[in-house]
mmCIF file of C-alpha atoms in Angstrom:
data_model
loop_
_atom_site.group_PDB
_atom_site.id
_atom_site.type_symbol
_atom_site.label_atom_id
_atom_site.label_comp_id
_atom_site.label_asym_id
_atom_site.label_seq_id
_atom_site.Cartn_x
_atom_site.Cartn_y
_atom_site.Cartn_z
ATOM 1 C CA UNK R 23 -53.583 232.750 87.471
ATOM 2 C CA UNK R 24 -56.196 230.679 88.562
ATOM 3 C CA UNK R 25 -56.100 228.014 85.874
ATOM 4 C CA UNK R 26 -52.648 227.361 85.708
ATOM 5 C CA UNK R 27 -50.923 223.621 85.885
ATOM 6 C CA UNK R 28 -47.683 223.245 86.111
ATOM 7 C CA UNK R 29 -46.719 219.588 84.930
ATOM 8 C CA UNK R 30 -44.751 217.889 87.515
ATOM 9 C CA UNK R 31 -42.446 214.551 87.413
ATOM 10 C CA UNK R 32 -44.731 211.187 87.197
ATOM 11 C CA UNK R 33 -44.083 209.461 90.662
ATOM 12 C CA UNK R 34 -45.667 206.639 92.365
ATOM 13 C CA UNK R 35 -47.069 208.663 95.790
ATOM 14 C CA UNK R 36 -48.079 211.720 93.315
ATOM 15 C CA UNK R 37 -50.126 209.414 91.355
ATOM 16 C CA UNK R 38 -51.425 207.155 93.664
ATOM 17 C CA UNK R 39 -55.187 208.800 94.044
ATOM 18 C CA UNK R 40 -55.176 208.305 90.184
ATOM 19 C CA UNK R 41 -54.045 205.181 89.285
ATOM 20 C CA UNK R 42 -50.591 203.262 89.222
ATOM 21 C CA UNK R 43 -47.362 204.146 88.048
ATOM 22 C CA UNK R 44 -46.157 200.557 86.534
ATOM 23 C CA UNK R 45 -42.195 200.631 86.459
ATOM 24 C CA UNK R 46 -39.004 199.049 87.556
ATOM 25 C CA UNK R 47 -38.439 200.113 91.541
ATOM 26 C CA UNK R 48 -35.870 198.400 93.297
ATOM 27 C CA UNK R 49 -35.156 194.538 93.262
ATOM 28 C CA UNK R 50 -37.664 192.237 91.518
ATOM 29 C CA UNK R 51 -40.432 190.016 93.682
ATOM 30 C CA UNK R 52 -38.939 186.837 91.990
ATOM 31 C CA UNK R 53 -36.270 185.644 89.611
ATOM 32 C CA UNK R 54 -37.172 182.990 86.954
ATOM 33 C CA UNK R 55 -35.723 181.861 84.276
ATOM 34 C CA UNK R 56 -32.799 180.153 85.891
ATOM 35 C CA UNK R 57 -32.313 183.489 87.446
ATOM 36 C CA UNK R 58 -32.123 185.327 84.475
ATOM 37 C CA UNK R 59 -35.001 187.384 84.080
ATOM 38 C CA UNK R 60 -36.233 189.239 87.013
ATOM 39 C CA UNK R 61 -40.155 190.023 87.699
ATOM 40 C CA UNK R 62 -41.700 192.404 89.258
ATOM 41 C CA UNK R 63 -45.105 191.266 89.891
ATOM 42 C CA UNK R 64 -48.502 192.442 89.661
ATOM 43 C CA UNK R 65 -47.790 195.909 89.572
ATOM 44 C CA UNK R 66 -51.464 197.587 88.588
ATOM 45 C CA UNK R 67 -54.869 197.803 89.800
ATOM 46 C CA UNK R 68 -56.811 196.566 86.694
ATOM 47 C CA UNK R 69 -60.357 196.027 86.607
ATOM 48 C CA UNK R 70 -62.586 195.708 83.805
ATOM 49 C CA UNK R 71 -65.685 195.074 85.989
ATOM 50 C CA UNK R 72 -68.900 193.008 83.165
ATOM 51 C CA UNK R 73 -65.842 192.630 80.352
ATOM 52 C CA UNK R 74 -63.002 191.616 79.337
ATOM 53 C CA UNK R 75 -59.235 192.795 78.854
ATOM 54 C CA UNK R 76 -58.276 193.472 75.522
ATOM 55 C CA UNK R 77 -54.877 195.018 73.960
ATOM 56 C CA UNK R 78 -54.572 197.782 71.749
ATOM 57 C CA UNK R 79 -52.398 200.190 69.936
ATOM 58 C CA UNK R 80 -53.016 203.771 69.801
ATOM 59 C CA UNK R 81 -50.965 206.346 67.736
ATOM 60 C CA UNK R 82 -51.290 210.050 68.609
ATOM 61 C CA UNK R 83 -50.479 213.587 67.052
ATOM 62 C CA UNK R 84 -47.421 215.223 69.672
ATOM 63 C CA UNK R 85 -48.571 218.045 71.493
ATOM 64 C CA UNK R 86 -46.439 221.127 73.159
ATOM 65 C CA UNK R 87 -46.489 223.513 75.776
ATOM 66 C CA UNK R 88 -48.098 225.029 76.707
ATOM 67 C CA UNK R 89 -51.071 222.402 76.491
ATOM 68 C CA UNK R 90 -54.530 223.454 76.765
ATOM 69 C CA UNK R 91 -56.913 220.675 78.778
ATOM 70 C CA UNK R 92 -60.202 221.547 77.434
ATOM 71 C CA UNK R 93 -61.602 218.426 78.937
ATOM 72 C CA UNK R 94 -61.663 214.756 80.512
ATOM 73 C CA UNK R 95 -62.941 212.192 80.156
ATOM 74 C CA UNK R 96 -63.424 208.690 82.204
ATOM 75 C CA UNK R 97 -64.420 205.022 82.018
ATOM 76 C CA UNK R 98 -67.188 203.961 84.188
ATOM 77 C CA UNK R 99 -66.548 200.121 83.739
ATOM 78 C CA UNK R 100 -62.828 199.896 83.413
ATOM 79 C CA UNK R 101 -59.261 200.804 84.013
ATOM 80 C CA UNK R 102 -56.778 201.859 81.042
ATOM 81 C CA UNK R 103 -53.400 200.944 81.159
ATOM 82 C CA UNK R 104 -51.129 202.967 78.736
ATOM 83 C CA UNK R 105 -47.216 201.398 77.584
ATOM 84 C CA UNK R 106 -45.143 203.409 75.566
ATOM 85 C CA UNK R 107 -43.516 202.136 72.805
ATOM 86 C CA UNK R 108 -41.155 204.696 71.195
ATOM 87 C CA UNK R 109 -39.754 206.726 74.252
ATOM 88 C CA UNK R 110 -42.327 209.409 73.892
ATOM 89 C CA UNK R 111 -42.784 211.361 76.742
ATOM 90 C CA UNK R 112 -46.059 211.438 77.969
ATOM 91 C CA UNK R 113 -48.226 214.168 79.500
ATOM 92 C CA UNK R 114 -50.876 213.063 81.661
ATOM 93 C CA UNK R 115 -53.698 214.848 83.224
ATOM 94 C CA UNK R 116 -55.980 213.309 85.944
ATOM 95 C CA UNK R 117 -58.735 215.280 88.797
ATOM 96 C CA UNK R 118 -60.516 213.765 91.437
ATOM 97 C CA UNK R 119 -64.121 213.656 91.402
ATOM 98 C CA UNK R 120 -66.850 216.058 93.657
ATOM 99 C CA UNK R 121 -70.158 214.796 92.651
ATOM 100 C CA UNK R 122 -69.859 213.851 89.075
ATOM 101 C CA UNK R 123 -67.523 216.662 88.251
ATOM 102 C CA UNK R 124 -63.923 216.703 88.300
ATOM 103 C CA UNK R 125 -62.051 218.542 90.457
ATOM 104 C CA UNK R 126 -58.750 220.400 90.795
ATOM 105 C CA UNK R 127 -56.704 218.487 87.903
ATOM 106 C CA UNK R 128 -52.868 217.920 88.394
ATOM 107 C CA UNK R 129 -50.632 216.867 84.892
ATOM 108 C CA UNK R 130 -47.481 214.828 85.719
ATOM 109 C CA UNK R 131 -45.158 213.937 82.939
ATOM 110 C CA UNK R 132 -43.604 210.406 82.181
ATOM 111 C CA UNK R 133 -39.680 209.702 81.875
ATOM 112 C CA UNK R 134 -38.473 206.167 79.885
ATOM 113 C CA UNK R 135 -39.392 203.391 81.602
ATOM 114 C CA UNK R 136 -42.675 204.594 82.909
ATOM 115 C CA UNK R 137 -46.080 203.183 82.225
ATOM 116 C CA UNK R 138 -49.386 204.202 83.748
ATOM 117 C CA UNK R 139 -52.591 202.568 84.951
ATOM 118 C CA UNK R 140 -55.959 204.730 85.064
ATOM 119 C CA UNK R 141 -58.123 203.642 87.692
ATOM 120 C CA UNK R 142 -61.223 202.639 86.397
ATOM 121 C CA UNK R 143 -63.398 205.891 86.881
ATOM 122 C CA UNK R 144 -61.036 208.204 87.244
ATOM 123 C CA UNK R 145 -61.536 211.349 85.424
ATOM 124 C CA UNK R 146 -58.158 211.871 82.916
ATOM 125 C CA UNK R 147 -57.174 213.949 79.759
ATOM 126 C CA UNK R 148 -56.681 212.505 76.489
ATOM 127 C CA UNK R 149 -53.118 211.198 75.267
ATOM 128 C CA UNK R 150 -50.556 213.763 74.740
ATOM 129 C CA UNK R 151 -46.980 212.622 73.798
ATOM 130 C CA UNK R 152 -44.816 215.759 74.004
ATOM 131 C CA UNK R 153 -42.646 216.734 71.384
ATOM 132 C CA UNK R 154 -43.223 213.920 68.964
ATOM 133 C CA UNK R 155 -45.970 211.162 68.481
ATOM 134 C CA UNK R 156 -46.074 208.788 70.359
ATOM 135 C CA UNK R 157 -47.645 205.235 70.402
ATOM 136 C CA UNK R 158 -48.720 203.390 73.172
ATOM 137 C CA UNK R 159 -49.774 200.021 73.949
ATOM 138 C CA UNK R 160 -53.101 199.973 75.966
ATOM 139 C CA UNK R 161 -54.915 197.396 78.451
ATOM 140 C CA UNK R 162 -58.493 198.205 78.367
ATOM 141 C CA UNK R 163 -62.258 196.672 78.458
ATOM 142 C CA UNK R 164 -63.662 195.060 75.808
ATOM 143 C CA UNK R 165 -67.385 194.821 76.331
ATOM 144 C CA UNK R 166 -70.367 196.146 75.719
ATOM 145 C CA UNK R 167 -71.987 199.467 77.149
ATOM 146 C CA UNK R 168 -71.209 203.362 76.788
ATOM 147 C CA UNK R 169 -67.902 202.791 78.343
ATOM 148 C CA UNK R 170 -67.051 206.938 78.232
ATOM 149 C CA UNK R 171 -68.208 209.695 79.826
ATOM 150 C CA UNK R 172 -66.861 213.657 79.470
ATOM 151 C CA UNK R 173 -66.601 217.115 81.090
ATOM 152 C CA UNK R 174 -65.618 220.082 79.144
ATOM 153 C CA UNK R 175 -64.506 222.994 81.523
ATOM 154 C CA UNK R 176 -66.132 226.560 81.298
ATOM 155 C CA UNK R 177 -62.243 227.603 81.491
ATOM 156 C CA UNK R 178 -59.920 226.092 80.024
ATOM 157 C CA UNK R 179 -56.451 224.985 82.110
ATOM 158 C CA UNK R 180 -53.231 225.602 81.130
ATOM 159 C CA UNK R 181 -50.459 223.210 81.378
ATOM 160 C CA UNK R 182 -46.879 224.575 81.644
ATOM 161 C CA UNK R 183 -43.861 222.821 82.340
ATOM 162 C CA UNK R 184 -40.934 224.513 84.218
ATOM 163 C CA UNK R 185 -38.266 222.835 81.857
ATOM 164 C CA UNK R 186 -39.994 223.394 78.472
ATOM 165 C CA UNK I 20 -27.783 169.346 60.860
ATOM 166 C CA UNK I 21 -30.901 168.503 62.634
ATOM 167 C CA UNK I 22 -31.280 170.346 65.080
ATOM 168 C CA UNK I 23 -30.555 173.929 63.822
ATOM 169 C CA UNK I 24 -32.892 176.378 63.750
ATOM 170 C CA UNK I 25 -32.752 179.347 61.730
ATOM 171 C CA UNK I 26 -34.467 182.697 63.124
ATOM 172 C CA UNK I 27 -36.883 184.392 60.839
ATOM 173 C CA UNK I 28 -38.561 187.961 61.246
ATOM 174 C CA UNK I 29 -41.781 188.080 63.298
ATOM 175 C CA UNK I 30 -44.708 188.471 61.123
ATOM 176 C CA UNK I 31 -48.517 187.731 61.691
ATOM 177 C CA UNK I 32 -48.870 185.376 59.213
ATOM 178 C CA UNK I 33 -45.683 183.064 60.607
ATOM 179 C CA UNK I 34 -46.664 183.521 64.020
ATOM 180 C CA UNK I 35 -50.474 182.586 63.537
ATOM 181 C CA UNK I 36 -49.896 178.782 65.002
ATOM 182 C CA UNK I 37 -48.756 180.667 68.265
ATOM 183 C CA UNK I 38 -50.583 183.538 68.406
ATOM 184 C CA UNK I 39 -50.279 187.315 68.173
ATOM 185 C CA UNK I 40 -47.947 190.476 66.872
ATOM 186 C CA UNK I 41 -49.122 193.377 68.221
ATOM 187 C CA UNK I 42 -47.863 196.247 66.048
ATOM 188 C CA UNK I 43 -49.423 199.198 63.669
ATOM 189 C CA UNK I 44 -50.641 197.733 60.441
ATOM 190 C CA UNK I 45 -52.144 200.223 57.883
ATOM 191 C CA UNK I 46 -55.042 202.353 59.162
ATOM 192 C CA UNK I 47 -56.100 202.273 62.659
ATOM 193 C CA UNK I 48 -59.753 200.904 63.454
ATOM 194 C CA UNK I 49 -61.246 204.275 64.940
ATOM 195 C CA UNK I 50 -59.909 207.676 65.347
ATOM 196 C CA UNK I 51 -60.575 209.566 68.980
ATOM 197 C CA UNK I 52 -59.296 212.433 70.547
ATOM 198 C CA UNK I 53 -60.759 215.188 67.907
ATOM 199 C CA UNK I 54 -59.193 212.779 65.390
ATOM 200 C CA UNK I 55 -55.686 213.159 67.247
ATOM 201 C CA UNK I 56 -54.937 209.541 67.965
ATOM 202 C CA UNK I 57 -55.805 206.333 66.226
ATOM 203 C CA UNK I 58 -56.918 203.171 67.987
ATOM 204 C CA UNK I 59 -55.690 199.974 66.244
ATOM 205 C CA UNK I 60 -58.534 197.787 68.162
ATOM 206 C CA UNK I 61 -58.212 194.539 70.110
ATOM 207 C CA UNK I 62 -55.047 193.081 68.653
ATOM 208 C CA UNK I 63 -54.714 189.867 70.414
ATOM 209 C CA UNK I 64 -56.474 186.930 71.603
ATOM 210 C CA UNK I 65 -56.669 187.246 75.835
ATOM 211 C CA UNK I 66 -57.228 184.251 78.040
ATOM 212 C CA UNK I 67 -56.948 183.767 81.479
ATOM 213 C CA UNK I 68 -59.008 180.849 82.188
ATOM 214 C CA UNK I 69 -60.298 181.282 85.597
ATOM 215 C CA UNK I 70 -57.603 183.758 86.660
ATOM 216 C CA UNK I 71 -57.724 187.680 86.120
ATOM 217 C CA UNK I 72 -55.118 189.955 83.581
ATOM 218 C CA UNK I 73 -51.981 191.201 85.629
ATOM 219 C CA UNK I 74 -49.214 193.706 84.758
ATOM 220 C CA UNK I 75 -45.801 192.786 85.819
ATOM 221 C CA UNK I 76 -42.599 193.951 84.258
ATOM 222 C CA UNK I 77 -39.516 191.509 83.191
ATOM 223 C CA UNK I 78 -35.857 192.854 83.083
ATOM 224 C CA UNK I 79 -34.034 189.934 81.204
ATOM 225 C CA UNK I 80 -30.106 189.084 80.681
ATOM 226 C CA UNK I 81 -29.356 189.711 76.914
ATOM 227 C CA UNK I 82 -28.379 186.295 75.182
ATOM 228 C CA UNK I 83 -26.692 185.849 72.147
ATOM 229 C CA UNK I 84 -26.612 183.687 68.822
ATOM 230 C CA UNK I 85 -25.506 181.051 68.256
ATOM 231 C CA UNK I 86 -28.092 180.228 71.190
ATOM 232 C CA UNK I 87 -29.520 177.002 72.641
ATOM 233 C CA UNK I 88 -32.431 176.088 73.263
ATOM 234 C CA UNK I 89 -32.728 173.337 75.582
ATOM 235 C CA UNK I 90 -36.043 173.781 77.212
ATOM 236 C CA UNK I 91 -39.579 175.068 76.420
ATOM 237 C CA UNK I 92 -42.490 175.955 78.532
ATOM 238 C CA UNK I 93 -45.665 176.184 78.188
ATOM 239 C CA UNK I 94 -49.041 178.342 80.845
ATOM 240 C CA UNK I 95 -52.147 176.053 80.679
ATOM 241 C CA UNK I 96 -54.035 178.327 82.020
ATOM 242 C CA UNK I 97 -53.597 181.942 80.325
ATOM 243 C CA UNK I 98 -51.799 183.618 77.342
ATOM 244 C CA UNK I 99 -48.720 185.742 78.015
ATOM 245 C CA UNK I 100 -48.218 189.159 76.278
ATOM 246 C CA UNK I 101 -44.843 190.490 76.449
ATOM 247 C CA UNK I 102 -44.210 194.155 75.275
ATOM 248 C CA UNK I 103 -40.671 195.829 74.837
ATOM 249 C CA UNK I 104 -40.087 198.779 76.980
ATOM 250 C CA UNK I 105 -36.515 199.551 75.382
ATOM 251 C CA UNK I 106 -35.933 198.050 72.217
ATOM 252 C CA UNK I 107 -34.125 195.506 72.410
ATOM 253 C CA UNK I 108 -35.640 192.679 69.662
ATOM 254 C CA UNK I 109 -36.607 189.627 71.199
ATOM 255 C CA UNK I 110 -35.851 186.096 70.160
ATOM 256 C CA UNK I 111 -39.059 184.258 70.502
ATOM 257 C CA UNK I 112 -39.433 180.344 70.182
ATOM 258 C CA UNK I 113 -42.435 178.897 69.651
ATOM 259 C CA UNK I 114 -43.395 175.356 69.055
ATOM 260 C CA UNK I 115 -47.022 172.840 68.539
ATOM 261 C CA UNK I 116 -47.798 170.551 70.401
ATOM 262 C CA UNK I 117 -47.971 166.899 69.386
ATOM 263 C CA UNK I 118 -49.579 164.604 72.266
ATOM 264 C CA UNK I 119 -48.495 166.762 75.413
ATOM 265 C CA UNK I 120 -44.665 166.904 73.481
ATOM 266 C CA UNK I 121 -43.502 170.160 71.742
ATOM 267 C CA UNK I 122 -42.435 169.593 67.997
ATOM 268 C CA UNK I 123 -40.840 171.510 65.358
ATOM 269 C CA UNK I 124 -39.676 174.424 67.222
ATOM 270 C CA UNK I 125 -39.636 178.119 65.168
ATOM 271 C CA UNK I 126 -37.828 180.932 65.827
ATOM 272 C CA UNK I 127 -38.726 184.455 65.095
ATOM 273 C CA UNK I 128 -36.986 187.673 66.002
ATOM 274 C CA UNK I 129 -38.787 191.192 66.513
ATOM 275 C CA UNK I 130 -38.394 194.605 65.586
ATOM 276 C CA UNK I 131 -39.004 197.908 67.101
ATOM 277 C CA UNK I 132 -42.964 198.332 67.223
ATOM 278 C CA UNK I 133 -43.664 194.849 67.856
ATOM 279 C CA UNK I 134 -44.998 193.544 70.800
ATOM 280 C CA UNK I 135 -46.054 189.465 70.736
ATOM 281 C CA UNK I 136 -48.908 187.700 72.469
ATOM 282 C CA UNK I 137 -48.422 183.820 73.409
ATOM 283 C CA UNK I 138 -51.910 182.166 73.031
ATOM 284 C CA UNK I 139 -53.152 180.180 76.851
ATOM 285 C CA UNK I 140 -51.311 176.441 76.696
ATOM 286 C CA UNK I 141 -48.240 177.207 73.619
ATOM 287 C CA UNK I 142 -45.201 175.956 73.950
ATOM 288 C CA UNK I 143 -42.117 178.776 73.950
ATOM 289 C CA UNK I 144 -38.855 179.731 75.291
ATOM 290 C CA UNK I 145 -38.090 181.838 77.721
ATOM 291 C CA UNK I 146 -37.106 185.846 77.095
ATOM 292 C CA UNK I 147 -34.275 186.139 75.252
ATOM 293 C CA UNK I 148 -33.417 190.131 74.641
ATOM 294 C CA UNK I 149 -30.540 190.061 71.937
ATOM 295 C CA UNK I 150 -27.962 191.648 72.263
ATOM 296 C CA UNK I 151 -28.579 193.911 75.342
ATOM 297 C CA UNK I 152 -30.742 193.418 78.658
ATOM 298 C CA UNK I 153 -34.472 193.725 77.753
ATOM 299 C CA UNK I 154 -37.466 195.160 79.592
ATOM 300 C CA UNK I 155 -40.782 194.175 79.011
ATOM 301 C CA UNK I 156 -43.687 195.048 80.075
ATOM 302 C CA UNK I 157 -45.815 191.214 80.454
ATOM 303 C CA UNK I 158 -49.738 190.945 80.968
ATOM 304 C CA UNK I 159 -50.380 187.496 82.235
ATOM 305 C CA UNK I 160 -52.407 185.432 84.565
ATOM 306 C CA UNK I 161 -52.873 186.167 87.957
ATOM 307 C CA UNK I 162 -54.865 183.066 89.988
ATOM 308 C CA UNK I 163 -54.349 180.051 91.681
ATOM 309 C CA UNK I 164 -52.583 177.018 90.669
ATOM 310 C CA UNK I 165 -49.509 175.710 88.894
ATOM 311 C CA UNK I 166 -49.854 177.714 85.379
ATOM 312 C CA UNK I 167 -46.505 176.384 84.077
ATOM 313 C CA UNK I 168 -45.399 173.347 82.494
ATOM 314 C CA UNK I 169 -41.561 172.599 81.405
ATOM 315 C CA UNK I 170 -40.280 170.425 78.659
ATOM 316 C CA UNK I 171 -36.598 169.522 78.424
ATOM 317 C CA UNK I 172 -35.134 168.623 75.076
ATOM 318 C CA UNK I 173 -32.766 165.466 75.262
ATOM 319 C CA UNK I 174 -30.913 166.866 71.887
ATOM 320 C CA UNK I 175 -31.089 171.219 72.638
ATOM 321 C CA UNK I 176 -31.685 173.164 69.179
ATOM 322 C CA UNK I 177 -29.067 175.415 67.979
ATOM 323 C CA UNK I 178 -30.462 179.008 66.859
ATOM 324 C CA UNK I 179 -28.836 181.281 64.340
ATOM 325 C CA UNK I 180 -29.549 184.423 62.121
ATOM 326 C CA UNK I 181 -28.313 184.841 59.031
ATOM 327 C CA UNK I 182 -26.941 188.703 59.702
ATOM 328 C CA UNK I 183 -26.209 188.424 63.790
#
């Protein structure tokens, strides 16, 4: 069927036209702490273009598959950087853009340890924890301006996942 | 003796002098998503001077009590936002300044749900995960120029909790 997704495992390369996946890989860029805490550095592309970065908490319902995306949605003037606090899987949905519209959307789902960064722009579904709810710090703009913009599809997709 | 300090919990109101616990408290500021998720807004005060927000992650040695605190440091130009990725509660000292010197150190320890935000130029401890390594996901600084500032203690602090 035509608008069928099957959800695959959050990786680095798969998500790179999207945004950033922000997790432990390999050694860290620099010990400190008298060598007891290890950092990896810098590891998202934030931008928050007229504002300013703020932190937030959001709490959301679980969802299940299958998961019907009935639409995106993006943020013209900033990234959104989402940290999971309770081990919540997270399903996430992001589509290129062709002229305004989005285009083609994949869904990738998070394991532990794995936080993602939205690139400012980039056209993305709505949270969805998987199984139970889930809460999330995020890293977004504070500022003024109509900061959202969204595209409901004619036809639904539907997201299924091989393992659930 | 003088120099023991005894851990409290993390709450707002104790960590006010310091700056900010990010966690859920009561009813969240907006609902989006169809009413699906709620957004506890803005939840901590952001500064990064002349620099821009980054997103690095810490992995951390677990510590211990009784433990010592012989040193404090302090980032004169941004604040320092450190969010548990696995948790593992954090030991967090924090201390005011008196003429360039920290004095009267504090110690607070978290719990599951809390994240903590250092305010630009406080004086605090390094990570200290108890009991077990601790990952964290950190939003500081990134910029030019020496953003820390060390202070030894001649006589280190002792830390204990009353249950660990």
């Amino acid at each position: 069927m035509k608008n069928m997704i099957v959800a695959s495992p959050l990786t680095a390369k798969a998500f790179a036209p999207y945004g950033d996946v922000i997790e432990i890989t390999g050694k860290p860029d620099k010990l400190i702490n008298q060598g007891k805490c290890g950092r990896c550095d810098n590891l998202a592309e934030l931008d928050f273009s007229d504002g300013i970065a703020g932190i937030s908490i959001f709490e959301s319902e679980p969802q299940q598959f299958p998961y019907v995306v009935d639409m995106v949605e993006r943020h013209p003037f900033g990234s959104q950087t989402f940290i999971p606090l309770n081990q919540v899987p997270m399903l996430i949905i992001a589509a290129e853009d062709a002229n305004g519209t989005p285009t083609g959307p994949k869904a990738f789902i998070s394991e532990n340890g794995q936080s993602v960064n939205i690139r400012r722009g980039t056209w993305h579904g709505v949270l969805a924890p998987i199984g139970n709810p889930g809460q999330y710090v995020v890293v977004d703009r504070v500022g003024e301006g109509m900061n959202l913009e969204e595209h409901r599809f004619h036809m639904p997709y539907i997201v299924t996942h091989p393992d659930l």
